[in-house]
Amino acid sequence: MSLTSRVFSLFSTTETSTSDSPASTSSYLQNAKNGDNNASQNASSPMKRENGAHIQQDALIDEEEEPRPPYLHAMLAGGTGGTCGDMLMHSLDTVKTRQQGDPSFPPKYTSMTSSYATIYRQEGFFRGLYGGVTPALLGSFPGTVIFFGTYEFTKRWMLDAGINANVAYLSGGFIADLAASVVYVPSEVLKTRLQLQGRYNNPYFNSGYNYRSTSDALRTIVRQEGFSALFHGYKATIFRDLPFSALQFAFYEQEHRLAKEWVGSRDIGLGLEILTAATAGGMAGVMTCPMDVVKTRIQTQQNPDAIKPTSASSKAPAEHASTKETPRQHTSGQTTSGLRTHSRPISTGGASTSVRPPGTPRLDTSSFFTGLKMIYQTEGLSGWFRGVGPRGVWTSIQSGTMLVMYQYLLKQLEAWQTTGETDPL
């Protein structure tokens, strides 16, 4: 009898004992089998104990991962965690937006620490570093609620269908971000413009925008650029956020699984919770920085041809003629205030003027891939990674806060639900 058949026979002793054969025959065969396999069992016992412990540990982890939180718990925990993370790191997001959307060259805002200190010293905390926080708050909670609900549903459905876990995590992040984009893209447009503008009548930085408040920005954009302008840069936002969310949650789920296997329990501790969440968000943020640069520049500019005709448009032929006759005398100061406020050219290689310097293309396209190509041609690889420092730090801390609070709130909601079921009154 081979060793394999003898090992398998060990798991069939119960069936053998219940067979129709006589008891004396089964007892004899069992004793003979035990006598023949005594040496081989002793030799393989360390390997069996090790494999058995590994299988038991995996079964323990799988058993602990099997319970799934209710969708309402996941949505509330995710929405609260995501909103807290966004609000906590909004000032660093403002620094990142200033570095990426600065229309001047060389840019005013370079390093992360000096930019942070400059904005705080010149414009203050609430008007400067926390400019645009209102639309960010209004879009963050409903956006993350939709995101986590869709992510949990998609991930569970794909895992139950037998799809590979990595594919399920990536696809869940893609689909969830696509569902939430309808809510957070308009708030992202308002937030980004107000972050770039800073304080009202800002004497320290000319962003091209000068909104009095969030409501004034909303009314002005809809009145002068149309309602569709609130979704300006929608494709660029999708190209940024879909891969970011997919990579973030794929990294997080895998790191979380490895941490559970290493600890041997579902509760991996606060230190590993923070480490897995922060590294997942930081890596995804750095990898998607070029997409974020294109998104910021597209959302903070407008193509002059797309602006609705106004009283200023009647002067366009005369100004165009004067431009041909004296091109050097046409400066940005001759452009009407309404046009300058809502039609800001984004220079990617030269000074910010309405006359294009020779050989310097202007990023006035809504095409994501064209913008990516133009930035690389004029600024090189460093242009793609403008603001990578604050973006990496921001996504690390934001993801760490969001995902750690997500796990904590899920446990608290589960405990409250259990307490309510055992002691309803």
GROMACS .gro file of C-alpha atoms in nm:
model
  425
    1MET     CA    1   0.000   0.000   0.000
    2SER     CA    2   0.140   0.337  -0.096
    3LEU     CA    3   0.203   0.616   0.154
    4THR     CA    4  -0.063   0.835  -0.007
    5SER     CA    5  -0.333   0.571   0.020
    6ARG     CA    6  -0.237   0.505   0.381
    7VAL     CA    7  -0.264   0.877   0.467
    8PHE     CA    8  -0.605   0.898   0.300
    9SER     CA    9  -0.714   0.587   0.486
   10LEU     CA   10  -0.662   0.769   0.814
   11PHE     CA   11  -0.953   1.002   0.724
   12SER     CA   12  -1.181   0.712   0.630
   13THR     CA   13  -1.166   0.515   0.954
   14THR     CA   14  -1.512   0.629   1.054
   15GLU     CA   15  -1.664   0.506   0.731
   16THR     CA   16  -1.476   0.175   0.763
   17SER     CA   17  -1.609   0.118   1.112
   18THR     CA   18  -1.964   0.169   0.992
   19SER     CA   19  -1.933  -0.064   0.696
   20ASP     CA   20  -2.111  -0.396   0.660
   21SER     CA   21  -1.793  -0.601   0.713
   22PRO     CA   22  -1.754  -0.799   1.037
   23ALA     CA   23  -1.617  -0.623   1.340
   24SER     CA   24  -1.333  -0.870   1.383
   25THR     CA   25  -1.213  -0.817   1.025
   26SER     CA   26  -1.223  -0.435   1.050
   27SER     CA   27  -1.045  -0.450   1.385
   28TYR     CA   28  -0.777  -0.673   1.244
   29LEU     CA   29  -0.722  -0.455   0.940
   30GLN     CA   30  -0.712  -0.145   1.155
   31ASN     CA   31  -0.451  -0.290   1.391
   32ALA     CA   32  -0.239  -0.409   1.101
   33LYS     CA   33  -0.265  -0.071   0.937
   34ASN     CA   34  -0.163   0.109   1.254
   35GLY     CA   35   0.129  -0.125   1.300
   36ASP     CA   36   0.253  -0.080   0.943
   37ASN     CA   37   0.221   0.299   0.947
   38ASN     CA   38   0.363   0.363   1.293
   39ALA     CA   39   0.711   0.452   1.170
   40SER     CA   40   0.595   0.665   0.878
   41GLN     CA   41   0.354   0.861   1.102
   42ASN     CA   42   0.630   0.935   1.352
   43ALA     CA   43   0.859   1.053   1.074
   44SER     CA   44   0.601   1.286   0.919
   45SER     CA   45   0.449   1.418   1.244
   46PRO     CA   46   0.644   1.750   1.251
   47MET     CA   47   0.535   1.830   0.896
   48LYS     CA   48   0.177   1.733   0.975
   49ARG     CA   49   0.173   1.946   1.288
   50GLU     CA   50   0.310   2.241   1.093
   51ASN     CA   51   0.064   2.199   0.807
   52GLY     CA   52  -0.216   2.144   1.052
   53ALA     CA   53  -0.133   2.463   1.240
   54HIS     CA   54  -0.114   2.657   0.913
   55ILE     CA   55  -0.447   2.518   0.795
   56GLN     CA   56  -0.601   2.591   1.134
   57GLN     CA   57  -0.470   2.950   1.125
   58ASP     CA   58  -0.601   3.006   0.771
   59ALA     CA   59  -0.935   2.858   0.869
   60LEU     CA   60  -0.946   3.089   1.170
   61ILE     CA   61  -0.879   3.395   0.956
   62ASP     CA   62  -1.128   3.286   0.690
   63GLU     CA   63  -1.387   3.222   0.960
   64GLU     CA   64  -1.327   3.567   1.107
   65GLU     CA   65  -1.343   3.736   0.766
   66GLU     CA   66  -1.666   3.560   0.670
   67PRO     CA   67  -1.903   3.785   0.873
   68ARG     CA   68  -1.979   4.092   0.665
   69PRO     CA   69  -2.105   4.420   0.810
   70PRO     CA   70  -2.448   4.546   0.701
   71TYR     CA   71  -2.440   4.788   0.413
   72LEU     CA   72  -2.578   5.068   0.631
   73HIS     CA   73  -2.292   5.023   0.878
   74ALA     CA   74  -2.035   5.027   0.598
   75MET     CA   75  -2.184   5.340   0.444
   76LEU     CA   76  -2.206   5.532   0.772
   77ALA     CA   77  -1.859   5.429   0.885
   78GLY     CA   78  -1.706   5.505   0.545
   79GLY     CA   79  -1.883   5.840   0.510
   80THR     CA   80  -1.776   5.954   0.856
   81GLY     CA   81  -1.418   5.834   0.816
   82GLY     CA   82  -1.380   5.982   0.469
   83THR     CA   83  -1.520   6.320   0.573
   84CYS     CA   84  -1.293   6.339   0.879
   85GLY     CA   85  -0.990   6.253   0.665
   86ASP     CA   86  -1.075   6.515   0.403
   87MET     CA   87  -1.133   6.789   0.658
   88LEU     CA   88  -0.817   6.704   0.850
   89MET     CA   89  -0.593   6.730   0.543
   90HIS     CA   90  -0.772   7.008   0.354
   91SER     CA   91  -0.494   7.261   0.418
   92LEU     CA   92  -0.233   7.031   0.264
   93ASP     CA   93  -0.464   6.973  -0.031
   94THR     CA   94  -0.474   7.350  -0.079
   95VAL     CA   95  -0.094   7.360  -0.095
   96LYS     CA   96  -0.101   7.082  -0.353
   97THR     CA   97  -0.360   7.268  -0.561
   98ARG     CA   98  -0.155   7.590  -0.554
   99GLN     CA   99   0.157   7.406  -0.670
  100GLN     CA  100  -0.023   7.226  -0.952
  101GLY     CA  101  -0.246   7.511  -1.072
  102ASP     CA  102  -0.004   7.804  -1.042
  103PRO     CA  103  -0.030   7.985  -1.379
  104SER     CA  104   0.299   8.171  -1.339
  105PHE     CA  105   0.641   8.050  -1.444
  106PRO     CA  106   0.861   8.002  -1.257
  107PRO     CA  107   0.592   7.896  -1.007
  108LYS     CA  108   0.554   8.088  -0.684
  109TYR     CA  109   0.485   7.780  -0.474
  110THR     CA  110   0.760   7.519  -0.487
  111SER     CA  111   0.842   7.320  -0.173
  112MET     CA  112   0.566   7.193   0.055
  113THR     CA  113   0.678   7.353   0.381
  114SER     CA  114   0.759   7.695   0.235
  115SER     CA  115   0.430   7.703   0.041
  116TYR     CA  116   0.236   7.612   0.354
  117ALA     CA  117   0.407   7.885   0.555
  118THR     CA  118   0.367   8.144   0.277
  119ILE     CA  119  -0.006   8.085   0.234
  120TYR     CA  120  -0.064   8.094   0.609
  121ARG     CA  121   0.141   8.412   0.658
  122GLN     CA  122  -0.010   8.605   0.366
  123GLU     CA  123  -0.371   8.481   0.354
  124GLY     CA  124  -0.443   8.328   0.693
  125PHE     CA  125  -0.577   7.990   0.801
  126PHE     CA  126  -0.946   7.992   0.705
  127ARG     CA  127  -0.930   8.215   0.396
  128GLY     CA  128  -0.603   8.077   0.272
  129LEU     CA  129  -0.522   7.722   0.379
  130TYR     CA  130  -0.887   7.627   0.430
  131GLY     CA  131  -1.029   7.805   0.128
  132GLY     CA  132  -1.294   7.592  -0.042
  133VAL     CA  133  -1.362   7.384   0.269
  134THR     CA  134  -1.742   7.433   0.243
  135PRO     CA  135  -1.789   7.263  -0.096
  136ALA     CA  136  -1.538   7.000   0.011
  137LEU     CA  137  -1.752   6.919   0.316
  138LEU     CA  138  -2.077   6.919   0.119
  139GLY     CA  139  -1.938   6.675  -0.135
  140SER     CA  140  -1.726   6.454   0.089
  141PHE     CA  141  -1.987   6.285   0.308
  142PRO     CA  142  -2.246   6.190   0.042
  143GLY     CA  143  -1.967   6.095  -0.199
  144THR     CA  144  -1.798   5.858   0.045
  145VAL     CA  145  -2.132   5.712   0.157
  146ILE     CA  146  -2.210   5.619  -0.204
  147PHE     CA  147  -1.855   5.498  -0.256
  148PHE     CA  148  -1.842   5.256   0.037
  149GLY     CA  149  -2.190   5.120  -0.027
  150THR     CA  150  -2.109   5.051  -0.391
  151TYR     CA  151  -1.765   4.914  -0.309
  152GLU     CA  152  -1.893   4.664  -0.053
  153PHE     CA  153  -2.173   4.547  -0.282
  154THR     CA  154  -1.947   4.506  -0.586
  155LYS     CA  155  -1.667   4.337  -0.392
  156ARG     CA  156  -1.897   4.088  -0.222
  157TRP     CA  157  -2.082   4.005  -0.543
  158MET     CA  158  -1.758   3.937  -0.732
  159LEU     CA  159  -1.606   3.732  -0.450
  160ASP     CA  160  -1.923   3.523  -0.421
  161ALA     CA  161  -1.911   3.469  -0.797
  162GLY     CA  162  -1.567   3.311  -0.759
  163ILE     CA  163  -1.370   3.598  -0.915
  164ASN     CA  164  -1.010   3.647  -0.807
  165ALA     CA  165  -0.985   3.863  -0.494
  166ASN     CA  166  -0.738   4.111  -0.649
  167VAL     CA  167  -0.966   4.161  -0.949
  168ALA     CA  168  -1.263   4.206  -0.715
  169TYR     CA  169  -1.084   4.474  -0.512
  170LEU     CA  170  -0.968   4.664  -0.821
  171SER     CA  171  -1.307   4.644  -0.992
  172GLY     CA  172  -1.486   4.741  -0.674
  173GLY     CA  173  -1.278   5.057  -0.645
  174PHE     CA  174  -1.337   5.146  -1.009
  175ILE     CA  175  -1.714   5.100  -1.000
  176ALA     CA  176  -1.756   5.267  -0.659
  177ASP     CA  177  -1.567   5.578  -0.765
  178LEU     CA  178  -1.764   5.598  -1.087
  179ALA     CA  179  -2.091   5.590  -0.892
  180ALA     CA  180  -1.976   5.857  -0.646
  181SER     CA  181  -1.833   6.088  -0.913
  182VAL     CA  182  -2.175   6.235  -0.993
  183VAL     CA  183  -2.179   6.388  -0.644
  184TYR     CA  184  -1.820   6.486  -0.579
  185VAL     CA  185  -1.713   6.626  -0.920
  186PRO     CA  186  -1.921   6.949  -0.892
  187SER     CA  187  -1.794   7.000  -0.538
  188GLU     CA  188  -1.442   6.931  -0.663
  189VAL     CA  189  -1.473   7.210  -0.924
  190LEU     CA  190  -1.588   7.462  -0.663
  191LYS     CA  191  -1.332   7.348  -0.408
  192THR     CA  192  -1.039   7.358  -0.649
  193ARG     CA  193  -1.117   7.708  -0.778
  194LEU     CA  194  -1.165   7.849  -0.429
  195GLN     CA  195  -0.846   7.680  -0.310
  196LEU     CA  196  -0.652   7.831  -0.598
  197GLN     CA  197  -0.808   8.174  -0.545
  198GLY     CA  198  -0.749   8.198  -0.172
  199ARG     CA  199  -0.888   8.507  -0.005
  200TYR     CA  200  -1.123   8.747  -0.181
  201ASN     CA  201  -0.934   9.026  -0.364
  202ASN     CA  202  -0.615   8.836  -0.298
  203PRO     CA  203  -0.322   9.081  -0.338
  204TYR     CA  204  -0.059   8.808  -0.305
  205PHE     CA  205  -0.163   8.563  -0.576
  206ASN     CA  206  -0.344   8.620  -0.906
  207SER     CA  207  -0.532   8.299  -0.980
  208GLY     CA  208  -0.775   8.452  -1.227
  209TYR     CA  209  -1.074   8.394  -0.997
  210ASN     CA  210  -1.228   8.626  -0.740
  211TYR     CA  211  -1.539   8.474  -0.584
  212ARG     CA  212  -1.686   8.623  -0.268
  213SER     CA  213  -1.806   8.290  -0.128
  214THR     CA  214  -1.910   7.939  -0.224
  215SER     CA  215  -2.261   8.049  -0.317
  216ASP     CA  216  -2.123   8.337  -0.525
  217ALA     CA  217  -1.890   8.096  -0.703
  218LEU     CA  218  -2.180   7.862  -0.778
  219ARG     CA  219  -2.402   8.140  -0.913
  220THR     CA  220  -2.124   8.297  -1.118
  221ILE     CA  221  -2.016   7.969  -1.278
  222VAL     CA  222  -2.372   7.870  -1.370
  223ARG     CA  223  -2.459   8.218  -1.499
  224GLN     CA  224  -2.148   8.284  -1.707
  225GLU     CA  225  -2.029   7.935  -1.801
  226GLY     CA  226  -2.342   7.724  -1.780
  227PHE     CA  227  -2.444   7.440  -1.552
  228SER     CA  228  -2.222   7.198  -1.741
  229ALA     CA  229  -1.918   7.390  -1.615
  230LEU     CA  230  -1.974   7.228  -1.273
  231PHE     CA  231  -1.872   6.903  -1.441
  232HIS     CA  232  -1.573   7.062  -1.611
  233GLY     CA  233  -1.285   6.821  -1.603
  234TYR     CA  234  -1.518   6.527  -1.534
  235LYS     CA  235  -1.319   6.290  -1.754
  236ALA     CA  236  -0.991   6.410  -1.604
  237THR     CA  237  -1.130   6.353  -1.254
  238ILE     CA  238  -1.241   6.003  -1.352
  239PHE     CA  239  -0.900   5.928  -1.502
  240ARG     CA  240  -0.744   6.032  -1.172
  241ASP     CA  241  -0.982   5.891  -0.913
  242LEU     CA  242  -1.069   5.557  -1.071
  243PRO     CA  243  -0.712   5.425  -1.074
  244PHE     CA  244  -0.643   5.589  -0.737
  245SER     CA  245  -0.936   5.423  -0.565
  246ALA     CA  246  -0.868   5.090  -0.734
  247LEU     CA  247  -0.500   5.091  -0.635
  248GLN     CA  248  -0.571   5.224  -0.286
  249PHE     CA  249  -0.820   4.953  -0.195
  250ALA     CA  250  -0.628   4.678  -0.372
  251PHE     CA  251  -0.315   4.768  -0.173
  252TYR     CA  252  -0.516   4.803   0.149
  253GLU     CA  253  -0.704   4.474   0.119
  254GLN     CA  254  -0.385   4.282   0.043
  255GLU     CA  255  -0.183   4.449   0.319
  256HIS     CA  256  -0.470   4.396   0.562
  257ARG     CA  257  -0.488   4.026   0.471
  258LEU     CA  258  -0.113   3.982   0.516
  259ALA     CA  259  -0.129   4.160   0.852
  260LYS     CA  260  -0.407   3.927   0.969
  261GLU     CA  261  -0.205   3.624   0.863
  262TRP     CA  262   0.102   3.757   1.041
  263VAL     CA  263  -0.084   3.835   1.364
  264GLY     CA  264  -0.315   3.534   1.337
  265SER     CA  265  -0.625   3.727   1.434
  266ARG     CA  266  -0.883   3.961   1.291
  267ASP     CA  267  -0.774   4.235   1.532
  268ILE     CA  268  -0.432   4.344   1.402
  269GLY     CA  269  -0.392   4.638   1.640
  270LEU     CA  270  -0.395   5.013   1.588
  271GLY     CA  271  -0.033   5.033   1.470
  272LEU     CA  272  -0.080   4.792   1.180
  273GLU     CA  273  -0.418   4.945   1.097
  274ILE     CA  274  -0.256   5.285   1.052
  275LEU     CA  275   0.045   5.144   0.866
  276THR     CA  276  -0.155   4.945   0.612
  277ALA     CA  277  -0.401   5.227   0.545
  278ALA     CA  278  -0.138   5.503   0.519
  279THR     CA  279   0.098   5.311   0.291
  280ALA     CA  280  -0.187   5.205   0.063
  281GLY     CA  281  -0.309   5.562   0.019
  282GLY     CA  282   0.040   5.708  -0.014
  283MET     CA  283   0.150   5.465  -0.286
  284ALA     CA  284  -0.170   5.515  -0.482
  285GLY     CA  285  -0.143   5.894  -0.448
  286VAL     CA  286   0.214   5.912  -0.578
  287MET     CA  287   0.142   5.678  -0.869
  288THR     CA  288  -0.157   5.886  -0.984
  289CYS     CA  289   0.003   6.229  -0.940
  290PRO     CA  290   0.030   6.301  -1.318
  291MET     CA  291  -0.344   6.247  -1.353
  292ASP     CA  292  -0.405   6.483  -1.062
  293VAL     CA  293  -0.195   6.757  -1.222
  294VAL     CA  294  -0.395   6.742  -1.545
  295LYS     CA  295  -0.723   6.736  -1.353
  296THR     CA  296  -0.632   7.043  -1.148
  297ARG     CA  297  -0.528   7.249  -1.450
  298ILE     CA  298  -0.829   7.157  -1.658
  299GLN     CA  299  -1.073   7.235  -1.376
  300THR     CA  300  -0.917   7.572  -1.297
  301GLN     CA  301  -0.922   7.706  -1.650
  302GLN     CA  302  -1.173   7.772  -1.922
  303ASN     CA  303  -1.141   7.783  -2.296
  304PRO     CA  304  -1.224   8.140  -2.410
  305ASP     CA  305  -1.414   8.003  -2.710
  306ALA     CA  306  -1.650   7.816  -2.478
  307ILE     CA  307  -1.766   8.128  -2.291
  308LYS     CA  308  -2.110   8.257  -2.373
  309PRO     CA  309  -2.127   8.585  -2.563
  310THR     CA  310  -2.133   8.884  -2.336
  311SER     CA  311  -2.098   9.256  -2.375
  312ALA     CA  312  -1.726   9.205  -2.383
  313SER     CA  313  -1.750   8.983  -2.688
  314SER     CA  314  -1.857   9.276  -2.909
  315LYS     CA  315  -1.517   9.427  -2.856
  316ALA     CA  316  -1.340   9.113  -2.970
  317PRO     CA  317  -1.296   9.212  -3.338
  318ALA     CA  318  -1.147   9.550  -3.251
  319GLU     CA  319  -0.915   9.397  -2.996
  320HIS     CA  320  -0.819   9.126  -3.243
  321ALA     CA  321  -0.730   9.387  -3.502
  322SER     CA  322  -0.525   9.586  -3.257
  323THR     CA  323  -0.345   9.269  -3.158
  324LYS     CA  324  -0.235   9.211  -3.515
  325GLU     CA  325  -0.108   9.567  -3.551
  326THR     CA  326   0.073   9.596  -3.217
  327PRO     CA  327   0.119   9.253  -3.067
  328ARG     CA  328   0.365   9.370  -2.802
  329GLN     CA  329   0.121   9.625  -2.662
  330HIS     CA  330  -0.153   9.368  -2.596
  331THR     CA  331  -0.116   9.256  -2.237
  332SER     CA  332  -0.340   9.078  -1.992
  333GLY     CA  333  -0.447   9.414  -1.851
  334GLN     CA  334  -0.632   9.496  -2.177
  335THR     CA  335  -0.859   9.193  -2.138
  336THR     CA  336  -1.196   9.269  -1.983
  337SER     CA  337  -1.240   9.184  -1.617
  338GLY     CA  338  -1.521   8.938  -1.685
  339LEU     CA  339  -1.315   8.746  -1.936
  340ARG     CA  340  -1.008   8.739  -1.714
  341THR     CA  341  -1.207   8.623  -1.416
  342HIS     CA  342  -1.361   8.321  -1.582
  343SER     CA  343  -1.122   8.248  -1.867
  344ARG     CA  344  -0.777   8.200  -1.725
  345PRO     CA  345  -0.505   8.070  -1.956
  346ILE     CA  346  -0.285   7.813  -1.785
  347SER     CA  347   0.074   7.854  -1.894
  348THR     CA  348   0.286   7.543  -1.882
  349GLY     CA  349   0.615   7.698  -1.974
  350GLY     CA  350   0.607   8.078  -1.984
  351ALA     CA  351   0.467   8.386  -1.818
  352SER     CA  352   0.092   8.404  -1.768
  353THR     CA  353  -0.021   8.649  -2.039
  354SER     CA  354  -0.301   8.648  -2.294
  355VAL     CA  355  -0.047   8.650  -2.578
  356ARG     CA  356   0.111   8.312  -2.629
  357PRO     CA  357   0.490   8.327  -2.607
  358PRO     CA  358   0.668   8.170  -2.905
  359GLY     CA  359   0.693   7.794  -2.871
  360THR     CA  360   0.487   7.782  -2.551
  361PRO     CA  361   0.158   7.592  -2.590
  362ARG     CA  362  -0.132   7.679  -2.367
  363LEU     CA  363  -0.319   7.405  -2.184
  364ASP     CA  364  -0.664   7.507  -2.305
  365THR     CA  365  -0.789   7.160  -2.390
  366SER     CA  366  -1.042   6.941  -2.216
  367SER     CA  367  -0.871   6.626  -2.344
  368PHE     CA  368  -0.696   6.441  -2.064
  369PHE     CA  369  -0.437   6.270  -2.279
  370THR     CA  370  -0.361   6.586  -2.477
  371GLY     CA  371  -0.305   6.775  -2.151
  372LEU     CA  372  -0.082   6.498  -2.023
  373LYS     CA  373   0.124   6.513  -2.342
  374MET     CA  374   0.149   6.894  -2.343
  375ILE     CA  375   0.267   6.911  -1.984
  376TYR     CA  376   0.534   6.650  -2.049
  377GLN     CA  377   0.654   6.826  -2.365
  378THR     CA  378   0.689   7.166  -2.195
  379GLU     CA  379   0.786   7.077  -1.838
  380GLY     CA  380   0.913   6.722  -1.860
  381LEU     CA  381   0.867   6.458  -1.595
  382SER     CA  382   0.880   6.718  -1.319
  383GLY     CA  383   0.565   6.876  -1.461
  384TRP     CA  384   0.377   6.551  -1.420
  385PHE     CA  385   0.482   6.531  -1.057
  386ARG     CA  386   0.413   6.888  -0.951
  387GLY     CA  387   0.287   6.878  -0.595
  388VAL     CA  388   0.381   6.513  -0.548
  389GLY     CA  389   0.514   6.585  -0.199
  390PRO     CA  390   0.195   6.727  -0.047
  391ARG     CA  391  -0.014   6.481  -0.249
  392GLY     CA  392   0.178   6.183  -0.112
  393VAL     CA  393   0.156   6.309   0.246
  394TRP     CA  394  -0.207   6.412   0.204
  395THR     CA  395  -0.324   6.080   0.060
  396SER     CA  396  -0.129   5.886   0.325
  397ILE     CA  397  -0.280   6.070   0.620
  398GLN     CA  398  -0.623   6.101   0.462
  399SER     CA  399  -0.639   5.731   0.377
  400GLY     CA  400  -0.501   5.637   0.717
  401THR     CA  401  -0.764   5.846   0.894
  402MET     CA  402  -1.049   5.727   0.673
  403LEU     CA  403  -0.973   5.354   0.679
  404VAL     CA  404  -0.877   5.335   1.047
  405MET     CA  405  -1.195   5.518   1.145
  406TYR     CA  406  -1.386   5.294   0.906
  407GLN     CA  407  -1.267   4.980   1.081
  408TYR     CA  408  -1.317   5.132   1.429
  409LEU     CA  409  -1.670   5.252   1.356
  410LEU     CA  410  -1.765   4.916   1.205
  411LYS     CA  411  -1.662   4.744   1.529
  412GLN     CA  412  -1.851   4.999   1.738
  413LEU     CA  413  -2.166   4.966   1.527
  414GLU     CA  414  -2.141   4.588   1.548
  415ALA     CA  415  -2.103   4.607   1.927
  416TRP     CA  416  -2.401   4.843   1.959
  417GLN     CA  417  -2.611   4.616   1.740
  418THR     CA  418  -2.518   4.312   1.947
  419THR     CA  419  -2.600   4.498   2.269
  420GLY     CA  420  -2.934   4.607   2.130
  421GLU     CA  421  -3.024   4.254   2.027
  422THR     CA  422  -2.935   4.101   2.366
  423ASP     CA  423  -3.084   4.384   2.572
  424PRO     CA  424  -3.340   4.569   2.357
  425LEU     CA  425  -3.477   4.774   2.648
   0.00000   0.00000   0.00000
